[in-house]
Amino acid sequence: MFVLQLVVVLLLVVAAVLELVVQAHGDINERARSRAMGVAQTFATTAGVAPALATGNPSAILQPKAEAASQALGDTGIQVINAQYVRVADRYPYRVGTTLEPRIVPTLSRDHPNFAEVTTSAGGEQVVARVPVYDNGTFVGWVAASTHISDINGVVGQRVRILFAGAAGALVVSVLGTALISRKLNRQTRGLGPAEMTRMYEHHDAVLHAVREGVVIVDGGDRVVLANDEARHLLELPPDCEGRPVAELGLEEPVAALLAGGSAASDEVVAAGERLLAVNIRTTDDVGGPPGSVATLRDTTELRALSGRAEKARDRLRLVHEAGTSIGTTLDVTRTAQELTEAVVPRFADFVTVDLAPGVVSGDEPAERDHHEVVRVAISGIRDDAPFYRLGRTTAFGPATPQGWSLGTGQSRLEPRLADATAWQEHDPPATRALMDYGVHSMIAAPLMARGILLGVAEFWRADTSAPFEEDDRSVAEDLTAHAALCIDNARRYTREHTLATSLQRRLLPGDLLPQSALEVAHRYLPAQAGAGGDWYDAIPLPGTRVALVVGDVVGHGIHAAATMGRLRTAVHNFSSLDIPPDELLAHLDELVQRIDQETADPEDTITGATCLYAIYDPTTGTCTMATAGHPPPVVVHPDGSAHYPDMPQGHPLGLTALPYETTRLDLPAGSLLVLYTDGLVESRDHDIGTGMQLLRETVAYPQRTPEQACAAILRSLAPAHQSDDVTLLVARTRTLDPGDIAGWDVPQGPAAVARVRAAVNDQLDAWGIDEQAFATELILSELVTNAIRYGAPPIHVRLIRDAALVCEVSDGTSTAPHLRYAAATDEGGRGLFLVAQLADRWGTRYTETGKIIWSEQALAHF
């Protein structure tokens, strides 16, 4: 044994020395190549090398760098070669300026970068690496680095000595190990002889047959060598099974295939009669034994049944978890109920129906009398032809039916066999008989209850060959309906708030706008799907046949936004009654928003950020003045079909108090279209606001359309499918008054001018055929012109406008407005404006850039 160990150790040492020499030589060569290549690449990519090669005297720059690098690296030298194969830098200065040897030149190629080779020099073998240099993509030369290959004898010799020392040590250890193993084996057997060992074998054999795990040993010829008693019992083996082939024992195919397969197996579960066996097989020849295998068998029938129940419980928990993420994705009551049915078919039930109290669908809380009267809102199943009640049907379930009992008590009801549920069958015999004939045989009725409110009931049905519902299934149904009820209640409450907000919004918005002689107006309002917001519009008649057009947008959605919109719309109406320019009106509105926000306790209820656009159109001149507070500009469409966005200053949104607002003036020919809108029309998740504004401009560029037709075309093109914001649209076609319906006179200073004005006005009224207004008009103009002459300043001008009403205007150059007062019986004056107020339907004052205008309106009977 000792000689054999010595020979083996010597052979291992010789093989190791040879391997060491070969590996050391290869390692040193590779290390030398890597070092030379790394130095060459580093120097070639150093800043300044490439530009230096492109200069007229590269040696002056590169030679000091090459010498310094070579000295720093020690055993590695560096050369720099230009494109003409001339050395411009070298570790040996005397080589600078010399040309490469002819044998080296062929190895240099611009198309063969990073080249390394082994050469022989006076100092021995060395590795030379060459790397091309490029300056801005232009080839300018090479950088070469050379490294001598060290002698490997010293390294190899040192390693051989270490190897021999290790071999000697291994030999000593192996000899000592052999002695120790022999001694330990003798100690373990305690010096037993053959008789004692036989008795020990018999004892082990008795233990083998007494264990509660089957053991079967099969040789290389697939014959049974040994089978203990438990294996015979589990596999029902014949008494003479040992020595017979596995194929002749009458075993079932899966078991026979495993035992005779000759391959390993771990906890492979197979059926053997009514048992489920876990089989483990290990081959004996893998551990130096004879060909064959050892199989252990364990009965797992009861364990499998327990694991099956555990797996079923895990599936139920997984179903409840996944249903919790898929139910309640929207705030729609009907859709949420449908999501409940879709989440559990067919994993839990074959069919699912949901019935809700009638008020729940519309957002109301169910009344007490509605607890047994429900509406079918959702159905899902493995097939579509099941004879359940149709969607939308209202049913009053009796208290004895599973649904009625569940609605009455607020608890779930399990009916594992519908054939035994007489109360359910008697509720609607034809319908229940149709369901049973269809194959429905089991059901669970679970109430939908959230926050103490009973919303309805969900019914889970199983049909055909599906197993009847069990008690554990009822708890699953309760978990599903509990989550679904919360989602349905959230949707119900949202529906109620959305309905209230939308109703409030529509009540606060104008209905049918009053007909205007100045404009033909059409409008649209589409509330957002997420809830009505604060978008609004208006068309307000102004004195002098003018009309104000307004659109605005309040930040947010819901009742607060709608209420805020109503406040702003009312404020705009009040400010417009002052007949002030658009920029001043927006300034007053901005100040109002600031004051409201300062008085608001909740920061989330502030109005800051609301936008508004206010425009005034005058049909007597065809001009439109407008100003915007952060609102998108309108689209102007001229009669020739050209459409554009006017270049107007974008003022700050309301409540920010930045720069003053500015007014823009446009001249609009008769027949022009003015399109006002909110950003919900031009901005959506499908496109940005710039794209939307471009599409709007292209859509409205058809002046022959009426405002109603234009509104319809705009909504067809731009209304988003999933509307996340309100859409407000106001389209107006301009008109101009006939010049023959307008008359004017300049009034000179002096009381005598009043009589001349009265005479001219009478003549004009006769020409218009409304001389019945002459008396009142004379008195009104006499008073207004007299006040202008007495208290005003020139120029004084009188203008009459015939429209739906007769408008009288007297303008002068002062901004002092008259005030109506009630004169005492002894006063000699102060009754003029009181007389005007009595004779005219309306009167007032508006200011201009040069003064003021006092106006009055008298209704015309034939208009």
CSV table of C-alpha atoms in Angstrom, one decimal, residues 470-850:
chain,number,residue,atom,x,y,z
A,470,GLU,CA,-69.9,24.5,0.9
A,471,GLU,CA,-69.9,26.4,4.2
A,472,ASP,CA,-66.4,27.7,3.5
A,473,ASP,CA,-67.7,29.1,0.2
A,474,ARG,CA,-70.1,31.3,2.1
A,475,SER,CA,-67.4,33.1,3.9
A,476,VAL,CA,-65.7,33.8,0.5
A,477,ALA,CA,-68.9,35.2,-0.9
A,478,GLU,CA,-69.3,37.4,2.2
A,479,ASP,CA,-65.7,38.8,1.8
A,480,LEU,CA,-66.4,39.5,-1.9
A,481,THR,CA,-69.7,41.2,-1.3
A,482,ALA,CA,-68.3,43.2,1.6
A,483,HIS,CA,-65.6,44.8,-0.6
A,484,ALA,CA,-68.0,45.2,-3.6
A,485,ALA,CA,-70.6,46.9,-1.3
A,486,LEU,CA,-68.1,49.5,-0.2
A,487,CYS,CA,-67.1,50.2,-3.8
A,488,ILE,CA,-70.8,50.4,-4.9
A,489,ASP,CA,-71.6,52.7,-2.0
A,490,ASN,CA,-68.6,55.0,-3.0
A,491,ALA,CA,-69.9,55.0,-6.5
A,492,ARG,CA,-73.5,55.7,-5.3
A,493,ARG,CA,-72.3,58.7,-3.2
A,494,TYR,CA,-70.2,60.0,-6.1
A,495,THR,CA,-73.2,59.6,-8.4
A,496,ARG,CA,-75.3,61.6,-6.0
A,497,GLU,CA,-72.7,64.4,-5.7
A,498,HIS,CA,-72.1,64.4,-9.4
A,499,THR,CA,-75.9,64.7,-10.1
A,500,LEU,CA,-76.2,67.5,-7.5
A,501,ALA,CA,-73.2,69.3,-9.0
A,502,THR,CA,-74.4,68.9,-12.6
A,503,SER,CA,-77.9,70.0,-11.6
A,504,LEU,CA,-76.5,73.0,-9.8
A,505,GLN,CA,-74.2,73.8,-12.7
A,506,ARG,CA,-77.0,73.7,-15.3
A,507,ARG,CA,-79.3,75.8,-13.1
A,508,LEU,CA,-76.6,78.4,-12.7
A,509,LEU,CA,-75.8,78.5,-16.4
A,510,PRO,CA,-78.1,80.5,-18.7
A,511,GLY,CA,-80.8,78.6,-20.4
A,512,ASP,CA,-81.9,79.9,-23.8
A,513,LEU,CA,-80.0,83.1,-24.4
A,514,LEU,CA,-82.2,86.1,-25.2
A,515,PRO,CA,-82.3,86.8,-29.0
A,516,GLN,CA,-80.0,89.6,-30.0
A,517,SER,CA,-80.2,91.8,-33.0
A,518,ALA,CA,-76.4,92.3,-32.8
A,519,LEU,CA,-75.4,88.6,-32.7
A,520,GLU,CA,-76.8,85.2,-33.6
A,521,VAL,CA,-75.6,83.0,-30.7
A,522,ALA,CA,-75.4,79.2,-30.2
A,523,HIS,CA,-73.9,77.5,-27.2
A,524,ARG,CA,-73.0,74.0,-25.8
A,525,TYR,CA,-72.0,72.8,-22.3
A,526,LEU,CA,-70.8,69.2,-21.6
A,527,PRO,CA,-70.0,68.3,-18.0
A,528,ALA,CA,-66.9,66.3,-17.2
A,529,GLN,CA,-67.3,62.6,-16.5
A,530,ALA,CA,-65.5,63.1,-13.2
A,531,GLY,CA,-68.1,65.7,-12.1
A,532,ALA,CA,-69.4,69.0,-13.2
A,533,GLY,CA,-66.8,71.8,-12.9
A,534,GLY,CA,-66.8,75.6,-13.0
A,535,ASP,CA,-67.0,76.3,-16.7
A,536,TRP,CA,-69.6,78.9,-17.7
A,537,TYR,CA,-70.7,81.2,-20.5
A,538,ASP,CA,-73.0,84.1,-21.0
A,539,ALA,CA,-74.4,86.6,-23.5
A,540,ILE,CA,-75.4,89.9,-21.8
A,541,PRO,CA,-77.3,92.7,-23.5
A,542,LEU,CA,-75.7,96.1,-23.1
A,543,PRO,CA,-77.1,99.6,-23.8
A,544,GLY,CA,-76.8,100.9,-27.4
A,545,THR,CA,-77.7,97.4,-28.9
A,546,ARG,CA,-74.3,96.1,-27.8
A,547,VAL,CA,-73.8,92.6,-26.4
A,548,ALA,CA,-71.2,91.2,-24.0
A,549,LEU,CA,-69.9,87.7,-24.5
A,550,VAL,CA,-68.3,85.9,-21.6
A,551,VAL,CA,-66.7,82.5,-21.0
A,552,GLY,CA,-64.9,81.5,-17.8
A,553,ASP,CA,-63.3,78.5,-16.1
A,554,VAL,CA,-63.1,77.9,-12.3
A,555,VAL,CA,-60.5,75.5,-11.1
A,556,GLY,CA,-61.8,72.1,-9.7
A,557,HIS,CA,-64.9,70.0,-10.0
A,558,GLY,CA,-68.0,69.3,-7.9
A,559,ILE,CA,-70.4,71.4,-6.0
A,560,HIS,CA,-67.9,73.9,-4.8
A,561,ALA,CA,-66.7,74.7,-8.3
A,562,ALA,CA,-70.3,75.0,-9.5
A,563,ALA,CA,-71.2,77.3,-6.7
A,564,THR,CA,-68.1,79.4,-7.3
A,565,MET,CA,-69.0,79.7,-11.0
A,566,GLY,CA,-72.4,81.0,-10.0
A,567,ARG,CA,-70.8,83.7,-7.9
A,568,LEU,CA,-68.5,84.8,-10.6
A,569,ARG,CA,-71.3,84.8,-13.2
A,570,THR,CA,-73.5,87.0,-11.0
A,571,ALA,CA,-70.5,89.3,-10.4
A,572,VAL,CA,-70.0,89.7,-14.1
A,573,HIS,CA,-73.6,90.5,-14.6
A,574,ASN,CA,-73.4,93.2,-11.9
A,575,PHE,CA,-70.2,94.7,-13.2
A,576,SER,CA,-71.5,94.7,-16.8
A,577,SER,CA,-74.4,96.8,-15.6
A,578,LEU,CA,-71.9,99.5,-14.9
A,579,ASP,CA,-71.1,99.5,-18.6
A,580,ILE,CA,-67.4,99.6,-18.1
A,581,PRO,CA,-64.7,98.4,-20.6
A,582,PRO,CA,-63.5,94.8,-20.5
A,583,ASP,CA,-60.2,95.5,-18.9
A,584,GLU,CA,-61.8,97.4,-16.0
A,585,LEU,CA,-64.4,94.7,-15.6
A,586,LEU,CA,-61.7,92.0,-15.3
A,587,ALA,CA,-59.8,94.2,-12.8
A,588,HIS,CA,-63.0,94.5,-10.6
A,589,LEU,CA,-63.5,90.7,-10.9
A,590,ASP,CA,-59.9,90.0,-10.0
A,591,GLU,CA,-60.3,92.2,-6.9
A,592,LEU,CA,-63.5,90.4,-6.0
A,593,VAL,CA,-61.8,87.0,-6.2
A,594,GLN,CA,-59.0,88.1,-3.9
A,595,ARG,CA,-61.5,89.3,-1.4
A,596,ILE,CA,-63.5,86.1,-1.5
A,597,ASP,CA,-60.3,84.0,-1.1
A,598,GLN,CA,-59.2,86.1,1.9
A,599,GLU,CA,-62.6,85.4,3.6
A,600,THR,CA,-62.4,81.6,2.8
A,601,ALA,CA,-61.3,79.5,5.8
A,602,ASP,CA,-60.5,76.4,3.8
A,603,PRO,CA,-57.5,76.8,1.5
A,604,GLU,CA,-58.9,74.2,-0.9
A,605,ASP,CA,-61.9,76.3,-1.5
A,606,THR,CA,-60.0,79.3,-3.0
A,607,ILE,CA,-60.9,80.6,-6.4
A,608,THR,CA,-57.4,81.9,-7.4
A,609,GLY,CA,-56.5,80.5,-10.8
A,610,ALA,CA,-59.9,81.0,-12.4
A,611,THR,CA,-59.9,82.3,-16.0
A,612,CYS,CA,-62.3,84.6,-17.9
A,613,LEU,CA,-62.6,86.2,-21.3
A,614,TYR,CA,-64.9,89.2,-21.7
A,615,ALA,CA,-65.8,90.7,-25.1
A,616,ILE,CA,-68.2,93.5,-26.1
A,617,TYR,CA,-69.5,93.7,-29.7
A,618,ASP,CA,-71.0,96.9,-31.0
A,619,PRO,CA,-73.2,96.3,-34.1
A,620,THR,CA,-73.4,100.0,-34.9
A,621,THR,CA,-69.6,100.1,-35.7
A,622,GLY,CA,-68.9,96.4,-36.2
A,623,THR,CA,-66.1,96.5,-33.6
A,624,CYS,CA,-65.4,94.1,-30.8
A,625,THR,CA,-63.3,95.0,-27.7
A,626,MET,CA,-62.1,92.1,-25.5
A,627,ALA,CA,-59.7,91.3,-22.6
A,628,THR,CA,-58.7,88.0,-21.2
A,629,ALA,CA,-57.7,86.9,-17.7
A,630,GLY,CA,-55.5,83.8,-18.5
A,631,HIS,CA,-58.2,82.4,-20.8
A,632,PRO,CA,-57.4,81.0,-24.3
A,633,PRO,CA,-58.1,83.5,-27.1
A,634,PRO,CA,-61.2,83.1,-29.3
A,635,VAL,CA,-61.2,82.0,-32.9
A,636,VAL,CA,-62.3,84.7,-35.4
A,637,VAL,CA,-63.7,83.5,-38.8
A,638,HIS,CA,-64.1,86.2,-41.4
A,639,PRO,CA,-66.8,85.9,-44.2
A,640,ASP,CA,-64.1,84.9,-46.7
A,641,GLY,CA,-63.3,81.7,-44.7
A,642,SER,CA,-60.0,82.9,-43.1
A,643,ALA,CA,-59.8,81.9,-39.4
A,644,HIS,CA,-57.2,83.0,-36.9
A,645,TYR,CA,-56.5,83.6,-33.3
A,646,PRO,CA,-56.2,87.4,-32.6
A,647,ASP,CA,-53.0,88.6,-31.1
A,648,MET,CA,-54.1,89.8,-27.7
A,649,PRO,CA,-52.3,90.2,-24.4
A,650,GLN,CA,-52.8,87.2,-22.1
A,651,GLY,CA,-53.6,88.7,-18.7
A,652,HIS,CA,-53.0,86.8,-15.5
A,653,PRO,CA,-55.7,84.5,-14.1
A,654,LEU,CA,-58.1,86.0,-11.6
A,655,GLY,CA,-56.9,86.4,-8.0
A,656,LEU,CA,-53.1,86.8,-8.8
A,657,THR,CA,-52.9,90.6,-8.9
A,658,ALA,CA,-50.1,90.9,-11.4
A,659,LEU,CA,-50.1,93.4,-14.2
A,660,PRO,CA,-53.1,95.4,-15.3
A,661,TYR,CA,-55.3,93.8,-18.0
A,662,GLU,CA,-55.2,95.2,-21.5
A,663,THR,CA,-58.0,95.5,-24.1
A,664,THR,CA,-57.8,94.4,-27.8
A,665,ARG,CA,-60.0,95.9,-30.5
A,666,LEU,CA,-61.1,94.0,-33.6
A,667,ASP,CA,-63.1,95.1,-36.6
A,668,LEU,CA,-65.5,92.3,-37.5
A,669,PRO,CA,-67.4,92.5,-40.8
A,670,ALA,CA,-71.1,91.3,-40.8
A,671,GLY,CA,-71.3,87.6,-41.0
A,672,SER,CA,-68.1,86.9,-39.1
A,673,LEU,CA,-68.0,84.1,-36.5
A,674,LEU,CA,-66.6,84.5,-33.0
A,675,VAL,CA,-65.9,81.2,-31.3
A,676,LEU,CA,-65.3,81.3,-27.5
A,677,TYR,CA,-64.5,78.1,-25.5
A,678,THR,CA,-62.8,76.7,-22.5
A,679,ASP,CA,-59.6,74.6,-22.4
A,680,GLY,CA,-61.6,71.3,-21.9
A,681,LEU,CA,-62.5,71.5,-25.6
A,682,VAL,CA,-58.9,71.8,-27.0
A,683,GLU,CA,-56.9,69.9,-24.4
A,684,SER,CA,-57.2,66.2,-23.6
A,685,ARG,CA,-55.2,63.1,-22.9
A,686,ASP,CA,-55.1,62.4,-26.7
A,687,HIS,CA,-53.4,65.7,-27.7
A,688,ASP,CA,-52.0,68.8,-26.2
A,689,ILE,CA,-53.6,72.3,-26.2
A,690,GLY,CA,-51.6,73.5,-29.2
A,691,THR,CA,-52.8,70.6,-31.4
A,692,GLY,CA,-56.4,71.1,-30.1
A,693,MET,CA,-56.4,74.8,-31.0
A,694,GLN,CA,-55.0,74.1,-34.5
A,695,LEU,CA,-57.8,71.5,-35.0
A,696,LEU,CA,-60.4,74.0,-33.8
A,697,ARG,CA,-59.2,76.6,-36.2
A,698,GLU,CA,-59.4,74.2,-39.1
A,699,THR,CA,-62.9,73.0,-38.0
A,700,VAL,CA,-64.6,76.4,-37.8
A,701,ALA,CA,-63.1,77.8,-41.1
A,702,TYR,CA,-66.5,77.4,-42.8
A,703,PRO,CA,-68.3,80.8,-42.5
A,704,GLN,CA,-71.4,79.5,-44.3
A,705,ARG,CA,-72.4,77.4,-41.3
A,706,THR,CA,-74.9,78.7,-38.8
A,707,PRO,CA,-73.7,79.0,-35.2
A,708,GLU,CA,-75.7,75.8,-34.4
A,709,GLN,CA,-74.1,73.9,-37.2
A,710,ALA,CA,-70.7,75.2,-36.1
A,711,CYS,CA,-71.2,74.0,-32.6
A,712,ALA,CA,-72.2,70.5,-33.8
A,713,ALA,CA,-69.2,70.3,-36.1
A,714,ILE,CA,-66.8,71.4,-33.3
A,715,LEU,CA,-68.1,68.8,-30.9
A,716,ARG,CA,-67.9,66.1,-33.5
A,717,SER,CA,-64.2,66.9,-34.2
A,718,LEU,CA,-62.9,67.8,-30.8
A,719,ALA,CA,-65.1,66.4,-28.0
A,720,PRO,CA,-62.9,63.8,-26.2
A,721,ALA,CA,-64.2,60.3,-25.8
A,722,HIS,CA,-63.1,60.2,-22.1
A,723,GLN,CA,-64.0,63.7,-20.9
A,724,SER,CA,-62.0,64.7,-17.9
A,725,ASP,CA,-62.9,68.4,-17.9
A,726,ASP,CA,-65.9,70.5,-18.7
A,727,VAL,CA,-66.5,71.7,-22.3
A,728,THR,CA,-68.0,75.1,-22.8
A,729,LEU,CA,-68.6,76.5,-26.3
A,730,LEU,CA,-70.1,79.8,-27.4
A,731,VAL,CA,-70.4,80.6,-31.1
A,732,ALA,CA,-71.7,84.0,-32.3
A,733,ARG,CA,-72.3,85.3,-35.8
A,734,THR,CA,-72.0,89.1,-36.1
A,735,ARG,CA,-74.6,91.5,-37.5
A,736,THR,CA,-74.4,95.2,-38.2
A,737,LEU,CA,-77.2,97.7,-38.0
A,738,ASP,CA,-78.5,99.3,-41.2
A,739,PRO,CA,-77.0,102.8,-41.5
A,740,GLY,CA,-80.5,104.0,-42.1
A,741,ASP,CA,-81.5,103.0,-38.6
A,742,ILE,CA,-78.8,105.3,-37.1
A,743,ALA,CA,-79.1,109.1,-37.0
A,744,GLY,CA,-76.8,111.6,-35.3
A,745,TRP,CA,-76.3,115.4,-34.8
A,746,ASP,CA,-73.6,117.6,-33.4
A,747,VAL,CA,-75.0,120.1,-30.9
A,748,PRO,CA,-73.5,123.5,-30.7
A,749,GLN,CA,-73.2,125.4,-27.4
A,750,GLY,CA,-76.2,127.6,-26.4
A,751,PRO,CA,-79.8,127.1,-25.4
A,752,ALA,CA,-81.1,127.7,-28.9
A,753,ALA,CA,-79.5,124.4,-30.0
A,754,VAL,CA,-82.1,122.5,-28.0
A,755,ALA,CA,-85.0,123.5,-30.3
A,756,ARG,CA,-83.1,122.6,-33.4
A,757,VAL,CA,-82.3,119.2,-32.0
A,758,ARG,CA,-86.0,118.6,-31.2
A,759,ALA,CA,-87.1,119.5,-34.7
A,760,ALA,CA,-84.5,117.2,-36.3
A,761,VAL,CA,-85.5,114.4,-34.0
A,762,ASN,CA,-89.1,114.8,-34.9
A,763,ASP,CA,-88.4,114.7,-38.6
A,764,GLN,CA,-86.3,111.5,-38.1
A,765,LEU,CA,-89.0,109.8,-36.1
A,766,ASP,CA,-91.6,110.7,-38.8
A,767,ALA,CA,-89.2,109.1,-41.4
A,768,TRP,CA,-88.9,106.0,-39.4
A,769,GLY,CA,-92.7,105.8,-38.9
A,770,ILE,CA,-92.6,105.9,-35.1
A,771,ASP,CA,-93.9,109.4,-34.6
A,772,GLU,CA,-95.9,108.0,-31.6
A,773,GLN,CA,-92.7,108.2,-29.7
A,774,ALA,CA,-92.1,111.8,-30.6
A,775,PHE,CA,-93.6,113.4,-27.5
A,776,ALA,CA,-91.6,111.3,-25.0
A,777,THR,CA,-88.5,111.5,-27.1
A,778,GLU,CA,-88.7,115.3,-27.3
A,779,LEU,CA,-88.9,115.6,-23.5
A,780,ILE,CA,-86.1,113.1,-22.9
A,781,LEU,CA,-83.7,114.7,-25.4
A,782,SER,CA,-84.6,118.2,-24.3
A,783,GLU,CA,-83.6,117.4,-20.7
A,784,LEU,CA,-80.4,115.4,-21.7
A,785,VAL,CA,-79.2,118.0,-24.2
A,786,THR,CA,-80.0,120.9,-21.8
A,787,ASN,CA,-77.9,119.2,-19.0
A,788,ALA,CA,-75.0,118.6,-21.5
A,789,ILE,CA,-75.0,122.2,-22.5
A,790,ARG,CA,-75.3,123.5,-19.0
A,791,TYR,CA,-73.0,121.2,-17.1
A,792,GLY,CA,-71.0,119.4,-19.8
A,793,ALA,CA,-68.3,120.3,-22.3
A,794,PRO,CA,-68.0,120.1,-26.0
A,795,PRO,CA,-68.2,118.2,-28.2
A,796,ILE,CA,-71.8,117.4,-27.6
A,797,HIS,CA,-73.4,114.8,-29.9
A,798,VAL,CA,-76.9,113.2,-30.2
A,799,ARG,CA,-77.5,109.8,-31.7
A,800,LEU,CA,-80.7,107.9,-32.3
A,801,ILE,CA,-80.7,104.1,-32.9
A,802,ARG,CA,-83.8,102.2,-34.1
A,803,ASP,CA,-83.7,98.6,-33.1
A,804,ALA,CA,-86.0,96.5,-30.8
A,805,ALA,CA,-86.1,99.7,-28.8
A,806,LEU,CA,-85.5,103.4,-29.6
A,807,VAL,CA,-82.1,104.3,-28.1
A,808,CYS,CA,-81.3,108.0,-27.4
A,809,GLU,CA,-77.7,108.9,-26.7
A,810,VAL,CA,-76.3,112.3,-25.7
A,811,SER,CA,-72.5,112.5,-25.3
A,812,ASP,CA,-70.3,115.3,-24.1
A,813,GLY,CA,-66.6,115.8,-23.1
A,814,THR,CA,-66.9,115.6,-19.3
A,815,SER,CA,-66.8,112.5,-17.1
A,816,THR,CA,-69.2,114.0,-14.5
A,817,ALA,CA,-72.3,111.8,-14.3
A,818,PRO,CA,-75.7,113.2,-13.4
A,819,HIS,CA,-77.6,111.6,-10.4
A,820,LEU,CA,-81.3,111.2,-10.0
A,821,ARG,CA,-82.7,113.0,-7.0
A,822,TYR,CA,-86.2,113.7,-5.7
A,823,ALA,CA,-86.9,117.5,-5.7
A,824,ALA,CA,-88.9,119.1,-3.0
A,825,ALA,CA,-92.1,120.9,-3.7
A,826,THR,CA,-90.4,124.3,-3.4
A,827,ASP,CA,-87.3,123.4,-5.5
A,828,GLU,CA,-87.1,125.1,-8.9
A,829,GLY,CA,-85.0,122.4,-10.5
A,830,GLY,CA,-83.9,118.8,-10.1
A,831,ARG,CA,-86.8,117.1,-11.8
A,832,GLY,CA,-85.2,116.5,-15.2
A,833,LEU,CA,-83.7,113.1,-14.7
A,834,PHE,CA,-86.8,112.0,-12.7
A,835,LEU,CA,-88.8,112.9,-15.8
A,836,VAL,CA,-86.4,110.9,-18.0
A,837,ALA,CA,-86.7,107.9,-15.7
A,838,GLN,CA,-90.5,108.0,-15.9
A,839,LEU,CA,-90.7,108.3,-19.7
A,840,ALA,CA,-87.9,105.8,-20.6
A,841,ASP,CA,-87.9,102.0,-20.0
A,842,ARG,CA,-84.2,102.2,-19.0
A,843,TRP,CA,-81.6,104.9,-18.8
A,844,GLY,CA,-78.0,105.2,-17.6
A,845,THR,CA,-74.5,106.5,-18.1
A,846,ARG,CA,-71.4,104.9,-19.6
A,847,TYR,CA,-68.0,106.4,-19.9
A,848,THR,CA,-65.8,106.7,-23.0
A,849,GLU,CA,-62.2,107.6,-23.6
A,850,THR,CA,-63.2,111.3,-24.2
